[in-house]
Amino acid sequence: MTHVVADPETHAAAIIDSVLDYDLVTGKITHQSANKVIDLIRAEGYQVDWILETHAHADHVTAAHYLKQQLGGQIAIGERISEVQQVFAKVFNLREEVGVDGRQFDHLWKDEEVFRIGSIEARVLATPGHTPADVTYLIGDTAFVGDTIFMPDYGTARCDFPGGNAETLFDSVQRLYTLPDETRVFLCHDYIPETRTDYRWETRILTQKQHNIHIAEHIKKEAFVQMRQARDKELAMPKLIVPSIQINIRAGALPEPANNGISYVKVPLNSIFAAK
Ligand SMILES: [Fe+2]
């Protein structure tokens, strides 16, 4: 899900977790999804101040760089993105091409950092576990939780990527559970369990505490960690993990073109992605 948050008074806006359309077979990148966001922003007369990432996604390519070119705004992500960059710069042997200090982003959030979208106050909450760099954006009475919890009937995000940790995710979710019960929770994905057919993207903290099948508040840490680790062993790698990571650690910019003018992504053979 991509979210647009706007202040009705000033028309200042933020875009959260955008996406490029990437064809895995051909490497063709198109912009239908991102252009829908641009159309909305222009139709409403919004001024984009922030292009926010909840983390470096492993299953889709961010449109952050493209949106910044089209609309302006600052691209921001959690400061621990540098840890993610360090791991993947090694995996893809990109050390000379990709700075591993977050320099590709305009702003790196510290835990509890406060910012504004027009007249609306927003706050960043570090919520690692899925990856080290995951953050939640608290904006007004809403929380954009990225890949932490999903709809109550689907559960939680996987924790088996490099730097992921189920115990850490448990602690992050307990942090989310200290938010007011009525906080509106907006999701990053809905994978739709077998028990329903429609996409959903909004729930509340109280509903999660009472009903989340993985991490309702009565579930103990040990039980959660055991469940999460067992489930992660069964999950395939996301189809777009190889291109996504290489582009997303660059804030959505394509790799520097080779001397023929074409940008390439690398596929590491028999590396960590083949361990599954
Ligand atoms: Fe993710």
mmCIF file of C-alpha atoms and ligand atoms in Angstrom:
data_model
loop_
_atom_site.group_PDB
_atom_site.id
_atom_site.type_symbol
_atom_site.label_atom_id
_atom_site.label_comp_id
_atom_site.label_asym_id
_atom_site.label_seq_id
_atom_site.Cartn_x
_atom_site.Cartn_y
_atom_site.Cartn_z
ATOM 1 C CA MET A 1 0.000 0.000 0.000
ATOM 2 C CA THR A 2 1.106 3.537 -0.739
ATOM 3 C CA HIS A 3 -0.367 6.208 1.524
ATOM 4 C CA VAL A 4 -0.668 9.950 1.012
ATOM 5 C CA VAL A 5 -1.072 12.061 4.140
ATOM 6 C CA ALA A 6 -2.066 15.688 3.690
ATOM 7 C CA ASP A 7 -2.796 18.638 5.919
ATOM 8 C CA PRO A 8 -6.145 20.139 4.865
ATOM 9 C CA GLU A 9 -5.080 23.578 6.160
ATOM 10 C CA THR A 10 -1.759 24.061 4.369
ATOM 11 C CA HIS A 11 -1.975 21.319 1.701
ATOM 12 C CA ALA A 12 1.450 20.057 2.813
ATOM 13 C CA ALA A 13 1.695 16.326 2.138
ATOM 14 C CA ALA A 14 3.774 13.214 2.655
ATOM 15 C CA ILE A 15 3.864 10.057 0.542
ATOM 16 C CA ILE A 16 4.557 6.821 2.400
ATOM 17 C CA ASP A 17 5.972 3.668 0.748
ATOM 18 C CA SER A 18 5.650 4.248 -2.968
ATOM 19 C CA VAL A 19 6.234 1.687 -5.717
ATOM 20 C CA LEU A 20 7.602 1.399 -9.263
ATOM 21 C CA ASP A 21 6.171 -1.217 -11.600
ATOM 22 C CA TYR A 22 9.048 -3.582 -12.300
ATOM 23 C CA ASP A 23 8.871 -6.516 -14.688
ATOM 24 C CA LEU A 24 11.139 -9.212 -13.320
ATOM 25 C CA VAL A 25 11.595 -11.011 -16.645
ATOM 26 C CA THR A 26 12.409 -8.041 -18.863
ATOM 27 C CA GLY A 27 13.738 -5.470 -16.392
ATOM 28 C CA LYS A 28 11.191 -2.990 -17.743
ATOM 29 C CA ILE A 29 10.291 -0.248 -15.267
ATOM 30 C CA THR A 30 7.054 1.703 -15.695
ATOM 31 C CA HIS A 31 5.302 4.281 -13.579
ATOM 32 C CA GLN A 32 1.551 3.575 -13.620
ATOM 33 C CA SER A 33 1.331 3.115 -9.855
ATOM 34 C CA ALA A 34 3.500 6.119 -9.026
ATOM 35 C CA ASN A 35 1.670 8.267 -11.588
ATOM 36 C CA LYS A 36 -1.630 7.579 -9.814
ATOM 37 C CA VAL A 37 -0.099 9.166 -6.726
ATOM 38 C CA ILE A 38 1.207 12.101 -8.762
ATOM 39 C CA ASP A 39 -2.233 12.624 -10.310
ATOM 40 C CA LEU A 40 -3.840 12.659 -6.874
ATOM 41 C CA ILE A 41 -1.264 15.111 -5.477
ATOM 42 C CA ARG A 42 -1.736 17.473 -8.430
ATOM 43 C CA ALA A 43 -5.532 17.201 -8.471
ATOM 44 C CA GLU A 44 -5.702 18.095 -4.781
ATOM 45 C CA GLY A 45 -3.083 20.844 -5.045
ATOM 46 C CA TYR A 46 -0.834 19.252 -2.423
ATOM 47 C CA GLN A 47 2.768 20.291 -1.858
ATOM 48 C CA VAL A 48 4.923 17.247 -1.131
ATOM 49 C CA ASP A 49 7.271 17.901 1.765
ATOM 50 C CA TRP A 50 8.222 14.295 2.524
ATOM 51 C CA ILE A 51 8.649 11.040 0.634
ATOM 52 C CA LEU A 52 8.778 8.568 3.488
ATOM 53 C CA GLU A 53 10.011 4.995 3.530
ATOM 54 C CA THR A 54 9.124 2.710 6.430
ATOM 55 C CA HIS A 55 12.118 0.533 5.477
ATOM 56 C CA ALA A 56 14.111 -0.745 2.493
ATOM 57 C CA HIS A 57 11.539 -3.052 0.932
ATOM 58 C CA ALA A 58 12.513 -6.474 -0.318
ATOM 59 C CA ASP A 59 9.455 -7.203 -2.419
ATOM 60 C CA HIS A 60 8.981 -4.097 -4.528
ATOM 61 C CA VAL A 61 11.000 -1.225 -5.932
ATOM 62 C CA THR A 62 10.396 2.171 -4.361
ATOM 63 C CA ALA A 63 9.318 5.119 -6.512
ATOM 64 C CA ALA A 64 10.875 7.594 -4.052
ATOM 65 C CA HIS A 65 13.509 8.893 -6.461
ATOM 66 C CA TYR A 66 11.014 9.206 -9.341
ATOM 67 C CA LEU A 67 8.462 10.981 -7.141
ATOM 68 C CA LYS A 68 11.078 13.424 -5.907
ATOM 69 C CA GLN A 69 11.975 14.276 -9.507
ATOM 70 C CA GLN A 70 8.316 14.849 -10.350
ATOM 71 C CA LEU A 71 7.029 16.486 -7.180
ATOM 72 C CA GLY A 72 9.955 17.572 -5.016
ATOM 73 C CA GLY A 73 10.116 16.752 -1.311
ATOM 74 C CA GLN A 74 12.724 15.080 0.857
ATOM 75 C CA ILE A 75 13.238 11.314 0.883
ATOM 76 C CA ALA A 76 13.573 10.010 4.433
ATOM 77 C CA ILE A 77 14.144 6.610 6.075
ATOM 78 C CA GLY A 78 15.300 5.298 9.477
ATOM 79 C CA GLU A 79 18.964 5.968 10.299
ATOM 80 C CA ARG A 80 19.747 2.267 10.618
ATOM 81 C CA ILE A 81 19.425 2.004 6.820
ATOM 82 C CA SER A 82 23.231 2.193 6.929
ATOM 83 C CA GLU A 83 23.281 -1.283 8.518
ATOM 84 C CA VAL A 84 21.079 -2.601 5.738
ATOM 85 C CA GLN A 85 23.294 -0.949 3.130
ATOM 86 C CA GLN A 86 26.413 -2.449 4.686
ATOM 87 C CA VAL A 87 24.998 -5.972 4.548
ATOM 88 C CA PHE A 88 23.765 -5.734 0.980
ATOM 89 C CA ALA A 89 26.707 -3.793 -0.383
ATOM 90 C CA LYS A 90 28.683 -6.908 0.583
ATOM 91 C CA VAL A 91 26.160 -9.364 -0.861
ATOM 92 C CA PHE A 92 26.070 -7.522 -4.186
ATOM 93 C CA ASN A 93 29.697 -6.406 -4.069
ATOM 94 C CA LEU A 94 28.693 -2.753 -4.414
ATOM 95 C CA ARG A 95 31.120 -1.245 -1.957
ATOM 96 C CA GLU A 96 32.653 1.135 -4.471
ATOM 97 C CA GLU A 97 29.321 2.135 -5.992
ATOM 98 C CA VAL A 98 27.030 2.522 -2.979
ATOM 99 C CA GLY A 99 27.925 4.642 0.035
ATOM 100 C CA VAL A 100 26.850 2.749 3.135
ATOM 101 C CA ASP A 101 26.107 5.751 5.336
ATOM 102 C CA GLY A 102 22.604 6.579 4.109
ATOM 103 C CA ARG A 103 23.852 9.453 1.916
ATOM 104 C CA GLN A 104 21.332 8.580 -0.840
ATOM 105 C CA PHE A 105 18.507 9.788 1.402
ATOM 106 C CA ASP A 106 17.790 13.422 2.220
ATOM 107 C CA HIS A 107 17.057 12.705 5.859
ATOM 108 C CA LEU A 108 17.729 9.822 8.266
ATOM 109 C CA TRP A 109 15.338 9.551 11.215
ATOM 110 C CA LYS A 110 16.431 9.018 14.761
ATOM 111 C CA ASP A 111 14.083 7.234 17.130
ATOM 112 C CA GLU A 112 11.509 9.674 18.576
ATOM 113 C CA GLU A 113 12.388 12.401 16.096
ATOM 114 C CA VAL A 114 9.560 14.893 15.593
ATOM 115 C CA PHE A 115 8.680 16.571 12.302
ATOM 116 C CA ARG A 116 5.750 18.347 10.692
ATOM 117 C CA ILE A 117 3.514 17.900 7.695
ATOM 118 C CA GLY A 118 2.114 21.421 7.518
ATOM 119 C CA SER A 119 0.236 21.965 10.772
ATOM 120 C CA ILE A 120 0.194 18.255 11.685
ATOM 121 C CA GLU A 121 2.817 17.024 14.119
ATOM 122 C CA ALA A 122 4.461 13.717 13.296
ATOM 123 C CA ARG A 123 6.841 11.479 15.230
ATOM 124 C CA VAL A 124 9.113 8.621 14.274
ATOM 125 C CA LEU A 125 9.163 5.435 16.292
ATOM 126 C CA ALA A 126 11.952 2.930 15.613
ATOM 127 C CA THR A 127 10.241 -0.449 15.175
ATOM 128 C CA PRO A 128 12.995 -2.859 14.071
ATOM 129 C CA GLY A 129 12.620 -6.614 13.752
ATOM 130 C CA HIS A 130 11.563 -7.190 10.135
ATOM 131 C CA THR A 131 14.748 -5.266 9.269
ATOM 132 C CA PRO A 132 16.959 -3.148 11.557
ATOM 133 C CA ALA A 133 15.870 0.090 9.864
ATOM 134 C CA ASP A 134 12.079 -0.215 10.127
ATOM 135 C CA VAL A 135 10.290 2.812 11.493
ATOM 136 C CA THR A 136 6.658 3.659 12.246
ATOM 137 C CA TYR A 137 5.360 7.124 11.406
ATOM 138 C CA LEU A 138 2.961 8.550 13.980
ATOM 139 C CA ILE A 139 1.039 11.320 12.259
ATOM 140 C CA GLY A 140 -1.811 12.970 14.156
ATOM 141 C CA ASP A 141 -3.982 10.115 15.437
ATOM 142 C CA THR A 142 -2.591 7.568 12.954
ATOM 143 C CA ALA A 143 0.307 5.110 12.842
ATOM 144 C CA PHE A 144 1.874 3.942 9.594
ATOM 145 C CA VAL A 145 3.495 0.762 10.823
ATOM 146 C CA GLY A 146 5.292 -0.504 7.720
ATOM 147 C CA ASP A 147 6.229 -4.182 7.940
ATOM 148 C CA THR A 148 5.607 -4.880 11.625
ATOM 149 C CA ILE A 149 2.045 -6.031 12.077
ATOM 150 C CA PHE A 150 -0.425 -6.802 9.299
ATOM 151 C CA MET A 151 -4.210 -7.152 9.563
ATOM 152 C CA PRO A 152 -5.148 -9.006 12.770
ATOM 153 C CA ASP A 153 -6.198 -12.080 10.762
ATOM 154 C CA TYR A 154 -2.826 -12.221 8.955
ATOM 155 C CA GLY A 155 -0.397 -11.519 11.789
ATOM 156 C CA THR A 156 3.110 -10.112 11.534
ATOM 157 C CA ALA A 157 6.004 -9.474 9.142
ATOM 158 C CA ARG A 158 8.730 -12.036 8.518
ATOM 159 C CA CYS A 159 11.989 -11.649 10.423
ATOM 160 C CA ASP A 160 14.391 -13.813 8.415
ATOM 161 C CA PHE A 161 16.093 -11.210 6.231
ATOM 162 C CA PRO A 162 19.667 -10.235 7.199
ATOM 163 C CA GLY A 163 19.481 -8.184 10.398
ATOM 164 C CA GLY A 164 15.880 -9.299 11.038
ATOM 165 C CA ASN A 165 15.041 -10.633 14.489
ATOM 166 C CA ALA A 166 11.775 -12.041 15.848
ATOM 167 C CA GLU A 167 12.540 -11.051 19.447
ATOM 168 C CA THR A 168 13.198 -7.493 18.325
ATOM 169 C CA LEU A 169 9.945 -7.430 16.342
ATOM 170 C CA PHE A 170 8.059 -8.603 19.429
ATOM 171 C CA ASP A 171 9.549 -5.727 21.437
ATOM 172 C CA SER A 172 8.700 -3.238 18.673
ATOM 173 C CA VAL A 173 5.086 -4.383 18.603
ATOM 174 C CA GLN A 174 4.873 -4.028 22.390
ATOM 175 C CA ARG A 175 5.990 -0.445 21.797
ATOM 176 C CA LEU A 176 3.172 0.028 19.290
ATOM 177 C CA TYR A 177 0.779 -1.387 21.885
ATOM 178 C CA THR A 178 1.613 1.511 24.223
ATOM 179 C CA LEU A 179 -0.070 3.874 21.724
ATOM 180 C CA PRO A 180 -3.664 4.895 22.524
ATOM 181 C CA ASP A 181 -6.105 2.051 21.780
ATOM 182 C CA GLU A 182 -8.047 4.163 19.293
ATOM 183 C CA THR A 183 -4.941 4.956 17.163
ATOM 184 C CA ARG A 184 -5.710 4.246 13.509
ATOM 185 C CA VAL A 185 -3.157 1.788 12.141
ATOM 186 C CA PHE A 186 -2.327 1.864 8.418
ATOM 187 C CA LEU A 187 -0.565 -1.099 6.868
ATOM 188 C CA CYS A 188 2.174 -1.558 4.333
ATOM 189 C CA HIS A 189 0.812 -4.806 2.867
ATOM 190 C CA ASP A 190 -2.212 -7.039 3.011
ATOM 191 C CA TYR A 191 -1.477 -10.556 1.815
ATOM 192 C CA ILE A 192 -5.127 -11.646 2.376
ATOM 193 C CA PRO A 193 -5.589 -14.809 4.444
ATOM 194 C CA GLU A 194 -7.647 -17.689 3.007
ATOM 195 C CA THR A 195 -10.585 -16.645 5.165
ATOM 196 C CA ARG A 196 -11.362 -13.471 3.169
ATOM 197 C CA THR A 197 -11.099 -12.063 -0.348
ATOM 198 C CA ASP A 198 -10.837 -8.270 -0.028
ATOM 199 C CA TYR A 199 -7.782 -6.090 0.577
ATOM 200 C CA ARG A 200 -7.701 -4.186 3.859
ATOM 201 C CA TRP A 201 -5.244 -1.564 5.055
ATOM 202 C CA GLU A 202 -6.648 0.011 8.190
ATOM 203 C CA THR A 203 -7.181 -1.270 11.689
ATOM 204 C CA ARG A 204 -6.712 0.038 15.253
ATOM 205 C CA ILE A 205 -4.280 -0.635 18.067
ATOM 206 C CA LEU A 206 -7.015 -2.100 20.284
ATOM 207 C CA THR A 207 -8.097 -4.510 17.529
ATOM 208 C CA GLN A 208 -4.507 -5.667 17.101
ATOM 209 C CA LYS A 209 -4.049 -6.169 20.850
ATOM 210 C CA GLN A 210 -7.232 -8.206 21.071
ATOM 211 C CA HIS A 211 -7.191 -10.170 17.836
ATOM 212 C CA ASN A 212 -3.809 -10.332 16.075
ATOM 213 C CA ILE A 213 -3.320 -14.028 15.412
ATOM 214 C CA HIS A 214 0.459 -13.880 15.955
ATOM 215 C CA ILE A 215 0.895 -11.207 18.559
ATOM 216 C CA ALA A 216 -2.305 -10.351 20.441
ATOM 217 C CA GLU A 217 -1.354 -8.984 23.850
ATOM 218 C CA HIS A 218 -1.916 -12.277 25.696
ATOM 219 C CA ILE A 219 0.745 -14.035 23.560
ATOM 220 C CA LYS A 220 4.111 -14.430 25.311
ATOM 221 C CA LYS A 221 7.408 -13.500 23.703
ATOM 222 C CA GLU A 222 8.789 -17.064 23.631
ATOM 223 C CA ALA A 223 5.674 -18.407 21.922
ATOM 224 C CA PHE A 224 5.748 -15.615 19.343
ATOM 225 C CA VAL A 225 9.441 -16.091 18.560
ATOM 226 C CA GLN A 226 9.031 -19.842 18.170
ATOM 227 C CA MET A 227 6.038 -19.396 15.854
ATOM 228 C CA ARG A 228 7.724 -16.635 13.806
ATOM 229 C CA GLN A 229 10.967 -18.563 13.307
ATOM 230 C CA ALA A 230 9.141 -21.758 12.316
ATOM 231 C CA ARG A 231 6.944 -19.878 9.860
ATOM 232 C CA ASP A 232 9.889 -17.981 8.343
ATOM 233 C CA LYS A 233 11.621 -21.264 7.540
ATOM 234 C CA GLU A 234 8.703 -22.122 5.249
ATOM 235 C CA LEU A 235 8.549 -18.788 3.389
ATOM 236 C CA ALA A 236 10.036 -18.420 -0.081
ATOM 237 C CA MET A 237 12.119 -15.327 -0.859
ATOM 238 C CA PRO A 238 10.038 -12.498 -2.412
ATOM 239 C CA LYS A 239 10.190 -12.638 -6.217
ATOM 240 C CA LEU A 240 11.573 -9.108 -6.541
ATOM 241 C CA ILE A 241 14.128 -9.262 -3.720
ATOM 242 C CA VAL A 242 17.202 -9.079 -5.972
ATOM 243 C CA PRO A 243 16.330 -5.923 -7.936
ATOM 244 C CA SER A 244 14.375 -4.337 -5.069
ATOM 245 C CA ILE A 245 17.210 -4.288 -2.596
ATOM 246 C CA GLN A 246 19.747 -2.961 -5.080
ATOM 247 C CA ILE A 247 17.494 -0.061 -6.069
ATOM 248 C CA ASN A 248 15.937 0.585 -2.653
ATOM 249 C CA ILE A 249 19.257 1.001 -0.837
ATOM 250 C CA ARG A 250 19.864 3.756 -3.410
ATOM 251 C CA ALA A 251 16.591 5.488 -2.383
ATOM 252 C CA GLY A 252 15.011 4.362 -5.653
ATOM 253 C CA ALA A 253 17.718 5.687 -7.996
ATOM 254 C CA LEU A 254 18.800 3.187 -10.632
ATOM 255 C CA PRO A 255 22.384 1.912 -10.529
ATOM 256 C CA GLU A 256 24.879 4.166 -12.314
ATOM 257 C CA PRO A 257 24.653 3.284 -16.047
ATOM 258 C CA ALA A 258 27.481 1.211 -17.540
ATOM 259 C CA ASN A 259 29.541 2.678 -20.412
ATOM 260 C CA ASN A 260 26.806 1.617 -22.845
ATOM 261 C CA GLY A 261 24.312 3.839 -21.021
ATOM 262 C CA ILE A 262 22.310 0.951 -19.547
ATOM 263 C CA SER A 263 21.709 0.419 -15.807
ATOM 264 C CA TYR A 264 22.133 -3.129 -14.543
ATOM 265 C CA VAL A 265 21.149 -5.019 -11.422
ATOM 266 C CA LYS A 266 23.266 -7.995 -10.375
ATOM 267 C CA VAL A 267 22.094 -11.488 -9.532
ATOM 268 C CA PRO A 268 24.398 -13.143 -6.991
ATOM 269 C CA LEU A 269 24.492 -16.849 -7.837
ATOM 270 C CA ASN A 270 24.366 -19.349 -4.984
ATOM 271 C CA SER A 271 24.540 -16.546 -2.437
ATOM 272 C CA ILE A 272 22.334 -15.839 0.586
ATOM 273 C CA PHE A 273 19.147 -15.774 -1.467
ATOM 274 C CA ALA A 274 19.830 -19.340 -2.616
ATOM 275 C CA ALA A 275 20.074 -20.584 0.969
ATOM 276 C CA LYS A 276 16.286 -20.984 1.115
HETATM 277 FE FE FE B 1 9.306 -5.329 3.988
#
